[in-house]
Amino acid sequence: MEDNKVDEADEEEYCPTELHQYQFGIFSMWMFIHLLLLQTSSCAGDSGVVNPCCYYPCQNSGVCVRFGTDGYQCDCTRTGFNGENCTDPEFWTRLRLLLKPSPPVVHSFLTNFHWFWNIVNNSFLRDIIMRLVLTVRSDLIPSPPTYNTKYGYLSWESYYNISYYTRLLPPVPKDCPLPMGTKGKSVLPDPKLLAERFFRRKTFRPDPQGTNLMFAFMAQHFTHQFFRTNHDVPGGFTKALGHGVDASNIYGDNLMRQLQLRLQKDGKLKYQLVKGETYPPTVSEVPVHMVYPKDFPPEQRLAIGQEVFGILPGLTMYATIWLREHNRVCDIMKAEHPTWDDEQLFQTSRLIIIGEIINIIIEEYVQQLSGYLLKMKFDPTLLFNARFQYSNRIALEFCQLYHWHPLMPDSFMVDGDEIPYSQFLYNTSLLMHYGVEKLVDAFSRQPAGQIGGGLNSHEAVLKVAEMVVRESRAARVRPFNEYRKKFNLKPYTSFYDLTGNTEMARDLEELYGDIDALELYIGVLLEKTRADGIFGESMVEMGAPFSLKGLMGNPICSPEYWKPSTFGGETGFNIVKKATLKKLVCLNTKWCPYVDFHVPRNEEEAKPKTPSTEL
């Protein structure tokens, strides 16, 4: 264009002829068409042809493999389906689908008919149904792992490099014409707009299942063992060295941190005594890295296995309880094994603690979440004759859907005092001021928020939702409906079908354009909740397989580990097998508060009790 430029000196004399005007018009039109073609080409790839795998043509877990520029094949191996897109069921698959009840039917059966479940829970049928629940759920999670953020195809790196989260579905291909494939808008909605419009709480909505803050803080404390996203490196990396329940939130996620936290005597962890009670030591005594504000008082900087647990008193409360429990178990082990050295006492006690965690999570935490009338049972022997692999990798999708910040209330009620967020965050002094007993009692009585349905997140946690959405996009997580299909759920056909809310559906339609372009995290959080449920169908059907596979895939649940000698004999083995939340608290406190993952169901439950001999 430099040759066509007119000098300023000649500007007045320059008078284009009609021919020049015609040529300029043709040239402008040609440039417009050329730029339009370039834009289309840049969206569809260098060839201008859309990657056929962007249409997600392969159904029923078939794998899309691109051939040439516009060809593809669906690998239907061991899916139970045939055909070009893996849509033709084989004979046995057709029969299974004919007999298999739908997820809503199964859920209804598990949450109704009290008389039937009273019989099941007190007979051999409990073991049979529990084994079925474990195997059916776990079979939905591939083992060994398949994809990660970098590799949307099977590779040795995806299997071997544990610094990545694994993932259930490959990423949205990079060369798709639209962010979510071939449907929806060309630009995804602003995360801040999504948080404000669909997540911000107007009025606190308590969970109708009766879930409380004791559960909410356990959810955070428990999951931060393995949800440790490396935010400094985009692309689905984890800082966790382990991919499951390893109690690293208690002992530290590396050997150096562990050794600093250990007393190096009798297998115990370091501690401080305040008014005769055991609490975590301060950072000045144990110089491990912790995240605290710059002006935070030194005496309140507690040293804990997880560096961010100083942010909430509920997390420091659990850290204190597990510290006391570990040292209590060490005393028991030392009394039975006076010849053991510090290392063996520590390592065996850690295995016992891991066993206690898994037991409490399955029999009480998962029980509360599910709402099932089937009494959940932690018994690794149920799977000893089943095809089951004792390994686990944490999936990016599991990390994404587990951000349950709507659980947090508007303020916190402790011993008659109302504590706002401004006085609750980064205030470890509350732990010593009230004591473990009063915090447990208070958190067990205060209702948590309903997770599903949207519009129930306190403004203090809205930024977390924004962060999840941004990370999801950086990892190119596939649309919500693709995950519905992966977990054998019927994909939604409209936003109203998803939410049951006309206004919310209209806003989502405006922002996303197509239900098949809706993002995973937005889908599971905004989905209409089940009747009197804490969240919708998708969260249960997607989350439960990840959870149960991770819990039962732990090495201590394997035939090689699950025996008395692993836990120092029958005494240690029984601590694991008979663990309960109530025992965990009441064996480590002066008096036994009301402790449960459910708010009190009646006045008798709500009464404070002294430690019982039955513990």
Coordinates of C-alpha atoms in Angstrom, one line a residue:
M1 CA 0.0 0.0 0.0
E2 CA 3.0 2.3 0.3
D3 CA 3.0 2.8 -3.5
N4 CA -0.5 4.2 -3.4
K5 CA 0.3 6.7 -0.7
V6 CA -0.2 10.3 -1.8
D7 CA 2.4 12.9 -0.7
E8 CA 0.9 15.9 1.2
A9 CA 2.4 18.3 -1.4
D10 CA 0.5 16.7 -4.2
E11 CA -2.8 16.3 -2.2
E12 CA -4.6 19.3 -3.7
E13 CA -3.7 18.4 -7.3
Y14 CA -4.7 14.7 -6.9
C15 CA -8.1 14.1 -8.5
P16 CA -8.9 10.5 -9.1
T17 CA -10.8 9.6 -12.2
E18 CA -13.9 7.4 -12.3
L19 CA -11.6 4.5 -13.4
H20 CA -9.5 5.0 -10.3
Q21 CA -12.6 5.1 -8.1
Y22 CA -13.8 1.8 -9.8
Q23 CA -10.5 0.1 -9.3
F24 CA -10.3 1.2 -5.7
G25 CA -13.8 -0.2 -5.0
I26 CA -12.9 -3.5 -6.6
F27 CA -9.6 -3.6 -4.6
S28 CA -11.5 -2.8 -1.3
M29 CA -14.0 -5.6 -1.9
W30 CA -11.2 -8.1 -2.7
M31 CA -9.4 -7.2 0.5
F32 CA -12.6 -7.6 2.6
I33 CA -13.2 -11.0 1.1
H34 CA -9.6 -12.0 1.5
L35 CA -9.6 -11.0 5.2
L36 CA -12.8 -12.8 5.8
L37 CA -11.3 -16.0 4.3
L38 CA -8.2 -15.6 6.4
Q39 CA -10.3 -15.3 9.5
T40 CA -12.3 -18.4 8.6
S41 CA -9.1 -20.3 7.8
S42 CA -7.5 -19.3 11.1
C43 CA -10.5 -20.7 13.0
A44 CA -10.8 -23.9 11.0
G45 CA -7.1 -24.7 10.7
D46 CA -4.5 -24.1 7.9
S47 CA -6.5 -26.2 5.4
G48 CA -9.8 -24.3 6.0
V49 CA -11.4 -27.7 6.9
V50 CA -12.9 -28.2 10.4
N51 CA -11.4 -31.0 12.4
P52 CA -14.3 -33.6 12.4
C53 CA -13.4 -34.6 16.0
C54 CA -14.6 -31.1 17.0
Y55 CA -18.1 -32.3 16.4
Y56 CA -17.6 -35.1 19.1
P57 CA -19.1 -37.7 16.7
C58 CA -18.0 -40.8 18.7
Q59 CA -20.6 -41.9 21.2
N60 CA -20.5 -44.3 24.1
S61 CA -16.8 -43.7 25.0
G62 CA -15.7 -44.3 21.4
V63 CA -12.3 -42.6 20.6
C64 CA -12.2 -40.2 17.7
V65 CA -9.1 -40.5 15.5
R66 CA -8.6 -38.0 12.7
F67 CA -7.4 -39.2 9.3
G68 CA -6.3 -36.9 6.5
T69 CA -7.8 -33.4 6.7
D70 CA -11.5 -34.1 6.9
G71 CA -11.8 -37.8 7.8
Y72 CA -12.1 -39.6 11.1
Q73 CA -12.7 -43.0 12.6
C74 CA -14.3 -44.0 15.9
D75 CA -12.5 -46.7 17.8
C76 CA -15.3 -48.6 19.5
T77 CA -13.1 -51.3 21.0
R78 CA -14.6 -52.8 24.2
T79 CA -17.3 -50.2 24.4
G80 CA -20.1 -52.7 23.6
F81 CA -21.1 -50.7 20.6
N82 CA -20.3 -50.8 16.8
G83 CA -21.0 -48.7 13.8
E84 CA -19.4 -45.6 12.3
N85 CA -20.0 -43.5 15.5
C86 CA -20.2 -46.3 18.1
T87 CA -24.0 -46.1 18.3
D88 CA -25.1 -49.6 17.4
P89 CA -25.2 -51.7 20.6
E90 CA -24.0 -55.3 20.6
F91 CA -26.4 -58.0 21.7
W92 CA -25.3 -58.2 25.3
T93 CA -25.1 -54.4 25.5
R94 CA -28.7 -54.1 24.2
L95 CA -29.8 -56.6 26.8
R96 CA -27.9 -54.8 29.6
L97 CA -29.4 -51.4 28.6
L98 CA -32.9 -52.9 28.5
L99 CA -32.5 -54.2 32.1
K100 CA -30.4 -51.4 33.6
P101 CA -32.5 -48.9 35.6
S102 CA -31.8 -45.2 34.9
P103 CA -29.9 -43.1 37.5
P104 CA -33.0 -41.3 38.7
V105 CA -34.7 -44.7 39.3
V106 CA -31.6 -46.0 41.2
H107 CA -31.4 -42.9 43.3
S108 CA -35.1 -43.0 44.1
F109 CA -34.7 -46.7 45.2
L110 CA -31.7 -45.9 47.4
T111 CA -33.4 -43.0 49.1
N112 CA -36.9 -44.5 49.7
F113 CA -38.5 -47.7 51.2
H114 CA -37.2 -47.5 54.7
W115 CA -38.6 -50.9 55.6
F116 CA -36.6 -52.5 52.8
W117 CA -33.3 -50.9 53.8
N118 CA -33.8 -51.7 57.4
I119 CA -33.8 -55.4 56.4
V120 CA -30.8 -54.9 54.0
N121 CA -28.6 -53.0 56.6
N122 CA -29.0 -55.8 59.1
S123 CA -28.3 -58.8 56.8
F124 CA -25.8 -60.2 54.3
L125 CA -27.6 -58.2 51.6
R126 CA -25.7 -55.1 52.8
D127 CA -22.4 -56.5 51.7
I128 CA -23.8 -57.6 48.3
I129 CA -25.2 -54.2 47.5
M130 CA -22.2 -52.3 48.8
R131 CA -19.9 -54.4 46.6
L132 CA -22.1 -53.6 43.7
V133 CA -22.1 -49.9 44.4
L134 CA -18.3 -49.9 44.7
T135 CA -17.6 -51.9 41.5
V136 CA -20.2 -50.1 39.3
R137 CA -19.0 -46.7 40.3
S138 CA -15.3 -47.5 40.1
D139 CA -15.6 -49.1 36.7
L140 CA -16.4 -45.7 35.2
I141 CA -12.9 -44.4 36.0
P142 CA -10.2 -45.7 33.7
S143 CA -7.1 -47.2 35.4
P144 CA -4.4 -46.7 34.4
P145 CA -5.0 -43.0 33.5
T146 CA -5.6 -41.9 29.9
Y147 CA -5.3 -38.3 29.0
N148 CA -4.0 -35.1 30.5
T149 CA -4.0 -31.4 29.5
K150 CA -1.1 -31.6 27.1
Y151 CA -2.0 -34.9 25.4
G152 CA -5.4 -35.6 24.1
Y153 CA -4.4 -39.0 23.0
L154 CA -2.8 -42.0 24.9
S155 CA 0.9 -41.4 25.5
W156 CA 3.5 -42.6 27.9
E157 CA 3.8 -39.1 29.3
S158 CA 0.2 -39.0 30.3
Y159 CA 0.7 -42.2 32.3
Y160 CA 4.1 -41.6 33.7
N161 CA 4.2 -37.8 34.5
I162 CA 2.3 -37.5 37.7
S163 CA 2.9 -33.7 37.9
Y164 CA -0.2 -33.5 35.6
Y165 CA -3.7 -34.1 36.7
T166 CA -5.1 -36.9 34.6
R167 CA -8.4 -36.3 32.8
L168 CA -11.4 -38.4 31.8
L169 CA -12.0 -36.9 28.4
P170 CA -9.4 -35.4 26.1
P171 CA -9.3 -31.6 25.7
V172 CA -11.3 -29.7 23.1
P173 CA -9.1 -29.9 20.0
K174 CA -7.0 -26.7 19.5
D175 CA -8.1 -26.3 15.9
C176 CA -11.9 -26.2 16.5
P177 CA -13.7 -23.2 15.1
L178 CA -15.4 -22.3 18.4
P179 CA -14.1 -22.5 22.0
M180 CA -16.3 -25.5 22.9
G181 CA -16.1 -27.3 19.6
T182 CA -18.5 -26.4 16.8
K183 CA -21.5 -25.0 18.9
G184 CA -22.1 -21.9 20.9
K185 CA -20.8 -18.4 20.8
S186 CA -17.4 -17.4 19.4
V187 CA -16.4 -15.8 22.7
L188 CA -17.2 -17.4 26.1
P189 CA -18.8 -15.3 28.8
D190 CA -16.7 -13.3 31.2
P191 CA -16.0 -15.4 34.4
K192 CA -16.8 -12.4 36.6
L193 CA -20.1 -11.9 34.9
L194 CA -20.9 -15.6 35.4
A195 CA -20.1 -15.4 39.1
E196 CA -22.1 -12.3 39.7
R197 CA -25.1 -13.4 37.7
F198 CA -25.4 -17.1 38.5
F199 CA -23.5 -17.6 41.8
R200 CA -23.8 -14.6 44.0
R201 CA -26.0 -15.2 47.0
K202 CA -29.1 -13.1 47.5
T203 CA -30.5 -15.1 50.5
F204 CA -28.8 -17.9 52.2
R205 CA -30.3 -21.3 51.2
P206 CA -29.5 -24.0 53.7
D207 CA -28.9 -27.6 52.5
P208 CA -32.2 -29.5 52.8
Q209 CA -30.3 -32.7 53.6
G210 CA -29.2 -31.1 56.9
T211 CA -25.5 -30.9 56.0
N212 CA -23.5 -28.7 58.5
L213 CA -20.3 -26.7 58.7
M214 CA -18.5 -29.7 60.3
F215 CA -19.0 -31.4 56.9
A216 CA -18.0 -28.2 55.0
F217 CA -14.7 -27.9 56.8
M218 CA -14.0 -31.6 56.5
A219 CA -14.6 -31.3 52.7
Q220 CA -11.9 -28.6 52.5
H221 CA -9.5 -30.3 54.9
F222 CA -9.8 -33.8 53.3
T223 CA -9.6 -32.7 49.7
H224 CA -6.5 -30.5 50.1
Q225 CA -4.4 -33.7 50.4
F226 CA -4.8 -34.2 46.6
F227 CA -6.3 -31.0 45.1
R228 CA -3.2 -28.9 45.0
T229 CA -3.3 -27.1 41.7
N230 CA -0.1 -25.4 40.6
H231 CA -1.5 -22.0 39.7
D232 CA 1.9 -20.7 38.7
V233 CA 2.0 -23.1 35.7
P234 CA -1.1 -23.1 33.4
G235 CA -2.2 -26.4 32.0
G236 CA -3.5 -28.7 34.7
F237 CA -0.5 -29.3 36.9
T238 CA -0.6 -30.4 40.5
K239 CA 1.8 -29.8 43.3
A240 CA 0.7 -32.9 45.1
L241 CA 3.2 -35.7 45.1
G242 CA 0.5 -38.2 45.9
H243 CA -2.8 -38.7 44.1
G244 CA -5.0 -39.9 46.9
V245 CA -5.5 -40.2 50.6
D246 CA -2.0 -39.9 52.0
A247 CA -2.6 -37.6 54.9
S248 CA -0.1 -35.1 53.5
N249 CA -2.4 -32.4 54.8
I250 CA -1.3 -33.6 58.3
Y251 CA 2.3 -34.6 57.7
G252 CA 3.4 -32.4 54.8
D253 CA 3.7 -33.2 51.2
N254 CA 7.4 -33.8 51.1
L255 CA 10.0 -35.4 53.4
M256 CA 11.7 -32.2 54.5
R257 CA 8.4 -30.7 55.7
Q258 CA 7.5 -34.0 57.4
L259 CA 10.8 -34.2 59.3
Q260 CA 10.4 -30.6 60.4
L261 CA 6.9 -31.3 61.8
R262 CA 8.0 -34.5 63.6
L263 CA 9.1 -34.6 67.2
Q264 CA 11.7 -37.2 66.3
K265 CA 10.7 -39.1 69.5
D266 CA 8.1 -41.9 70.0
G267 CA 6.8 -41.4 66.5
K268 CA 5.0 -38.2 67.5
L269 CA 4.4 -34.8 65.8
K270 CA 5.6 -31.6 67.4
Y271 CA 3.1 -29.6 69.4
Q272 CA 2.6 -26.8 71.9
L273 CA 0.7 -26.8 75.2
V274 CA -1.8 -24.0 75.8
K275 CA -3.6 -24.2 79.1
G276 CA -2.7 -27.8 79.3
E277 CA -4.1 -28.7 75.8
T278 CA -2.3 -29.8 72.7
Y279 CA -2.2 -27.5 69.6
P280 CA 0.0 -27.3 66.5
P281 CA 3.3 -25.5 67.2
T282 CA 4.1 -22.0 65.9
V283 CA 6.2 -21.3 62.8
S284 CA 8.8 -19.8 65.1
E285 CA 9.2 -23.2 66.6
V286 CA 8.8 -25.2 63.4
P287 CA 10.0 -23.0 60.5
V288 CA 7.9 -24.5 57.7
H289 CA 6.4 -22.4 54.9
M290 CA 2.9 -21.3 55.8
V291 CA 0.7 -18.7 54.1
Y292 CA -0.2 -15.9 56.5
P293 CA -0.7 -12.1 56.0
K294 CA 2.5 -10.1 56.5
D295 CA 1.4 -8.4 59.7
F296 CA 0.1 -11.7 61.2
P297 CA 1.2 -12.1 64.9
P298 CA 4.0 -14.6 65.3
E299 CA 2.2 -16.4 68.2
Q300 CA -0.8 -17.1 65.9
R301 CA 1.2 -18.5 63.0
L302 CA 0.6 -22.2 63.5
A303 CA 2.7 -24.8 61.6
I304 CA 0.5 -27.3 59.9
G305 CA 1.0 -30.0 57.2
Q306 CA -0.9 -27.9 54.6
E307 CA 0.5 -24.4 54.1
V308 CA -2.9 -22.7 53.5
F309 CA -4.8 -24.2 56.5
G310 CA -4.2 -21.1 58.6
I311 CA -6.9 -19.3 56.6
L312 CA -9.9 -20.8 58.4
P313 CA -10.4 -21.7 62.0
G314 CA -12.4 -24.8 60.8
L315 CA -9.2 -26.1 59.1
T316 CA -6.9 -25.4 62.0
M317 CA -9.5 -27.1 64.2
Y318 CA -9.3 -30.3 62.1
A319 CA -5.5 -30.0 62.0
T320 CA -5.4 -29.9 65.8
I321 CA -7.7 -32.9 66.1
W322 CA -5.6 -35.0 63.8
L323 CA -2.4 -33.9 65.5
R324 CA -3.8 -35.1 68.8
E325 CA -5.1 -38.4 67.3
H326 CA -1.7 -39.2 65.7
N327 CA 0.1 -38.7 69.0
R328 CA -2.6 -40.7 70.9
V329 CA -2.1 -43.6 68.4
C330 CA 1.7 -43.3 68.9
D331 CA 1.2 -43.8 72.6
I332 CA -0.9 -46.9 72.0
M333 CA 1.6 -48.3 69.6
K334 CA 4.6 -47.7 71.9
A335 CA 2.8 -49.4 74.8
E336 CA 2.3 -52.5 72.6
H337 CA 5.7 -52.3 70.9
P338 CA 8.3 -51.0 73.3
T339 CA 11.1 -52.1 71.0
W340 CA 10.0 -50.1 68.0
D341 CA 12.0 -47.0 67.2
D342 CA 10.7 -43.5 66.3
E343 CA 10.5 -44.2 62.6
Q344 CA 8.4 -47.4 62.9
L345 CA 6.1 -45.8 65.4
F346 CA 5.6 -42.8 63.1
Q347 CA 5.1 -44.8 59.9
T348 CA 2.7 -47.3 61.4
S349 CA 0.7 -44.6 63.1
R350 CA 0.4 -42.8 59.8
L351 CA -1.1 -45.9 58.2
I352 CA -3.6 -46.1 61.0
I353 CA -4.5 -42.4 60.5
I354 CA -5.0 -42.9 56.7
G355 CA -7.3 -45.9 57.5
E356 CA -9.3 -43.8 59.9
I357 CA -9.7 -41.1 57.4
I358 CA -11.0 -43.4 54.7
N359 CA -13.4 -45.1 57.1
I360 CA -14.9 -41.8 58.3
I361 CA -15.1 -40.5 54.7
I362 CA -17.0 -43.5 53.4
E363 CA -19.2 -44.4 56.3
E364 CA -20.2 -40.9 57.4
Y365 CA -19.1 -38.2 54.9
V366 CA -20.2 -40.1 51.7
Q367 CA -23.2 -41.3 53.6
Q368 CA -24.3 -37.7 54.4
L369 CA -23.7 -36.6 50.8
S370 CA -25.5 -39.4 49.2
G371 CA -28.7 -39.3 51.3
Y372 CA -28.9 -43.1 50.7
L373 CA -30.8 -45.4 53.1
L374 CA -28.2 -48.1 52.4
K375 CA -25.8 -47.9 55.3
M376 CA -22.4 -47.3 53.7
K377 CA -19.7 -49.8 54.7
F378 CA -15.9 -49.5 54.6
D379 CA -14.7 -53.1 54.1
P380 CA -11.9 -53.6 51.6
T381 CA -12.4 -57.4 51.6
L382 CA -15.6 -56.8 49.5
L383 CA -13.4 -56.2 46.5
F384 CA -10.8 -58.9 47.0
N385 CA -12.5 -61.2 44.5
A386 CA -13.3 -58.4 42.0
R387 CA -11.3 -57.0 39.1
F388 CA -9.9 -53.9 40.8
Q389 CA -6.6 -52.0 40.5
Y390 CA -5.1 -50.5 43.6
S391 CA -3.9 -47.2 42.2
N392 CA -5.3 -43.8 41.6
R393 CA -4.7 -40.6 39.7
I394 CA -6.6 -37.4 40.5
A395 CA -8.5 -36.1 37.5
L396 CA -8.8 -32.5 36.5
E397 CA -12.5 -32.8 36.2
F398 CA -12.8 -34.2 39.7
C399 CA -10.9 -31.1 41.0
Q400 CA -13.1 -28.8 39.0
L401 CA -16.5 -30.1 40.2
Y402 CA -15.4 -30.4 43.8
H403 CA -15.3 -26.6 44.4
W404 CA -18.3 -26.5 46.9
H405 CA -18.0 -23.0 48.2
P406 CA -21.8 -22.5 48.4
L407 CA -21.5 -24.5 51.6
M408 CA -20.1 -21.5 53.4
P409 CA -22.7 -19.4 55.4
D410 CA -23.1 -15.7 55.7
S411 CA -21.4 -15.6 59.1
F412 CA -20.3 -18.1 61.7
M413 CA -22.1 -18.7 65.0
V414 CA -19.8 -19.9 67.9
D415 CA -20.8 -20.1 71.5
G416 CA -23.5 -17.4 71.0
D417 CA -21.2 -15.1 69.1
E418 CA -21.7 -14.1 65.5
I419 CA -18.4 -13.9 63.7
P420 CA -18.3 -12.2 60.2
Y421 CA -15.8 -13.2 57.5
S422 CA -13.6 -10.2 58.3
Q423 CA -13.0 -11.6 61.8
F424 CA -13.0 -15.3 60.8
L425 CA -10.5 -15.4 58.0
Y426 CA -6.9 -15.8 59.1
N427 CA -7.8 -15.8 62.8
T428 CA -6.2 -18.8 64.4
S429 CA -6.7 -17.2 67.8
L430 CA -10.3 -18.3 67.7
L431 CA -9.1 -21.9 68.1
M432 CA -7.4 -21.3 71.4
H433 CA -10.1 -18.7 72.5
Y434 CA -13.0 -21.1 72.2
G435 CA -11.2 -24.5 72.3
V436 CA -11.7 -27.5 70.0
E437 CA -14.9 -28.6 71.9
K438 CA -16.9 -25.4 71.3
L439 CA -15.8 -25.1 67.7
V440 CA -16.8 -28.7 66.9
D441 CA -20.1 -28.2 68.7
A442 CA -20.8 -24.9 66.9
F443 CA -19.9 -26.2 63.4
S444 CA -21.9 -29.3 63.9
R445 CA -25.0 -27.3 64.7
Q446 CA -24.8 -24.6 62.0
P447 CA -26.3 -25.5 58.6
A448 CA -24.2 -25.3 55.5
G449 CA -25.5 -23.9 52.2
Q450 CA -27.0 -25.9 49.4
I451 CA -24.4 -26.5 46.7
G452 CA -26.5 -26.9 43.6
G453 CA -29.0 -24.7 41.9
G454 CA -26.8 -21.5 41.8
L455 CA -27.2 -18.1 43.5
N456 CA -25.9 -19.4 46.9
S457 CA -22.2 -18.3 47.1
H458 CA -21.2 -15.7 49.6
E459 CA -19.4 -12.7 48.0
A460 CA -16.2 -13.7 49.8
V461 CA -15.8 -16.8 47.7
L462 CA -17.0 -15.6 44.3
K463 CA -13.4 -15.2 43.1
V464 CA -12.9 -18.9 43.5
A465 CA -15.7 -19.6 41.0
E466 CA -14.1 -17.2 38.6
M467 CA -10.7 -19.0 39.0
V468 CA -12.3 -22.4 38.3
V469 CA -13.8 -21.2 35.1
R470 CA -10.5 -19.6 33.9
E471 CA -8.6 -22.8 34.7
S472 CA -11.2 -24.9 32.9
R473 CA -10.8 -22.8 29.8
A474 CA -7.0 -22.9 30.0
A475 CA -7.3 -26.7 30.1
R476 CA -9.9 -26.7 27.3
V477 CA -12.3 -28.9 29.3
R478 CA -15.0 -30.3 27.1
P479 CA -18.7 -29.2 27.3
F480 CA -20.9 -30.3 30.2
N481 CA -23.1 -32.5 28.0
E482 CA -20.1 -34.5 26.8
Y483 CA -19.5 -35.5 30.5
R484 CA -23.1 -36.3 30.9
K485 CA -22.8 -38.8 28.1
K486 CA -19.5 -40.2 29.5
F487 CA -21.3 -41.0 32.8
N488 CA -24.2 -42.6 31.0
L489 CA -26.5 -39.7 31.6
K490 CA -28.9 -38.3 29.1
P491 CA -27.6 -34.9 27.7
Y492 CA -29.8 -31.9 28.4
T493 CA -31.6 -30.5 25.4
S494 CA -32.2 -27.0 26.7
F495 CA -31.0 -24.6 29.4
Y496 CA -34.5 -24.8 31.0
D497 CA -34.2 -28.6 31.1
L498 CA -31.0 -28.1 33.0
T499 CA -32.0 -25.4 35.5
G500 CA -35.8 -25.5 35.7
N501 CA -35.6 -21.7 36.1
T502 CA -36.9 -19.6 33.2
E503 CA -34.8 -16.5 34.0
M504 CA -31.6 -18.4 34.5
A505 CA -32.2 -20.4 31.3
R506 CA -32.8 -17.3 29.3
D507 CA -29.6 -15.7 30.6
L508 CA -27.5 -18.8 29.9
E509 CA -29.0 -19.0 26.4
E510 CA -28.0 -15.4 25.7
L511 CA -24.4 -16.0 26.9
Y512 CA -23.7 -19.5 25.6
G513 CA -26.0 -19.8 22.6
D514 CA -26.3 -23.6 22.8
I515 CA -26.7 -26.1 25.6
D516 CA -24.0 -28.2 24.0
A517 CA -21.5 -25.4 24.5
L518 CA -22.1 -25.0 28.3
E519 CA -19.0 -25.4 30.4
L520 CA -18.7 -28.3 32.9
Y521 CA -18.4 -26.4 36.1
I522 CA -21.2 -24.0 35.3
G523 CA -23.4 -27.0 34.4
V524 CA -22.9 -29.0 37.6
L525 CA -23.3 -26.0 39.9
L526 CA -26.4 -24.6 38.1
E527 CA -28.2 -27.9 37.5
K528 CA -31.5 -28.1 39.3
T529 CA -31.2 -30.0 42.6
R530 CA -32.8 -33.3 43.3
A531 CA -35.8 -33.2 45.5
D532 CA -34.5 -32.2 49.0
G533 CA -31.0 -32.8 47.7
I534 CA -27.7 -30.9 48.2
F535 CA -27.1 -30.8 44.5
G536 CA -28.2 -32.2 41.2
E537 CA -27.9 -35.5 39.4
S538 CA -24.7 -34.8 37.6
M539 CA -22.6 -34.0 40.7
V540 CA -23.6 -37.3 42.3
E541 CA -23.2 -39.4 39.2
M542 CA -19.8 -37.8 38.2
G543 CA -18.3 -37.3 41.7
A544 CA -19.1 -40.6 43.3
P545 CA -17.0 -42.7 40.8
F546 CA -14.0 -40.5 41.3
S547 CA -14.4 -40.5 45.0
L548 CA -15.0 -44.2 45.6
K549 CA -12.3 -45.3 43.2
G550 CA -9.8 -43.0 44.9
L551 CA -10.7 -44.2 48.4
M552 CA -10.8 -47.9 47.7
G553 CA -7.8 -47.7 45.3
N554 CA -5.6 -46.7 48.3
P555 CA -2.8 -49.2 49.0
I556 CA -4.0 -49.9 52.5
C557 CA -7.2 -51.4 51.0
S558 CA -5.3 -54.0 49.0
P559 CA -5.0 -57.6 50.0
E560 CA -1.3 -57.1 50.7
Y561 CA -1.8 -54.3 53.2
W562 CA -5.3 -55.0 54.7
K563 CA -4.2 -57.2 57.6
P564 CA -3.4 -56.7 61.3
S565 CA 0.4 -56.6 61.0
T566 CA 0.3 -53.5 58.7
F567 CA -1.3 -51.6 61.6
G568 CA 0.8 -53.0 64.4
G569 CA -1.5 -55.8 65.3
E570 CA -5.2 -56.2 66.1
T571 CA -5.3 -53.1 68.3
G572 CA -4.2 -50.8 65.5
F573 CA -6.4 -52.7 63.0
N574 CA -9.4 -52.2 65.2
I575 CA -8.7 -48.5 65.5
V576 CA -9.0 -48.3 61.7
K577 CA -12.1 -50.6 61.4
K578 CA -14.0 -48.9 64.2
A579 CA -13.2 -45.3 63.5
T580 CA -16.0 -42.7 63.7
L581 CA -16.1 -39.0 63.6
K582 CA -17.4 -39.0 67.2
K583 CA -14.5 -41.1 68.4
L584 CA -12.0 -39.0 66.5
V585 CA -13.2 -35.9 68.4
C586 CA -14.2 -37.2 71.8
L587 CA -11.1 -39.3 72.4
N588 CA -9.1 -36.1 71.9
T589 CA -11.1 -33.5 73.9
K590 CA -11.9 -32.8 77.5
W591 CA -15.7 -33.2 77.0
C592 CA -17.7 -34.6 74.1
P593 CA -19.5 -32.0 72.1
Y594 CA -22.3 -32.7 69.7
V595 CA -20.4 -34.0 66.6
D596 CA -21.8 -35.1 63.3
F597 CA -21.9 -34.1 59.6
H598 CA -25.7 -33.5 60.1
V599 CA -27.3 -30.8 62.1
P600 CA -29.1 -32.1 65.2
R601 CA -32.2 -34.1 64.2
N602 CA -33.9 -33.8 67.6
E603 CA -33.4 -32.3 71.1
E604 CA -31.8 -35.4 72.5
E605 CA -29.0 -35.3 69.9
A606 CA -28.4 -31.7 70.6
K607 CA -27.6 -32.1 74.3
P608 CA -23.8 -32.0 75.2
K609 CA -22.5 -35.3 76.5
T610 CA -19.5 -36.4 78.6
P611 CA -17.0 -38.8 76.9
S612 CA -18.7 -42.2 76.8
T613 CA -17.0 -45.4 77.8
E614 CA -18.3 -47.0 74.6
L615 CA -15.7 -44.9 72.7

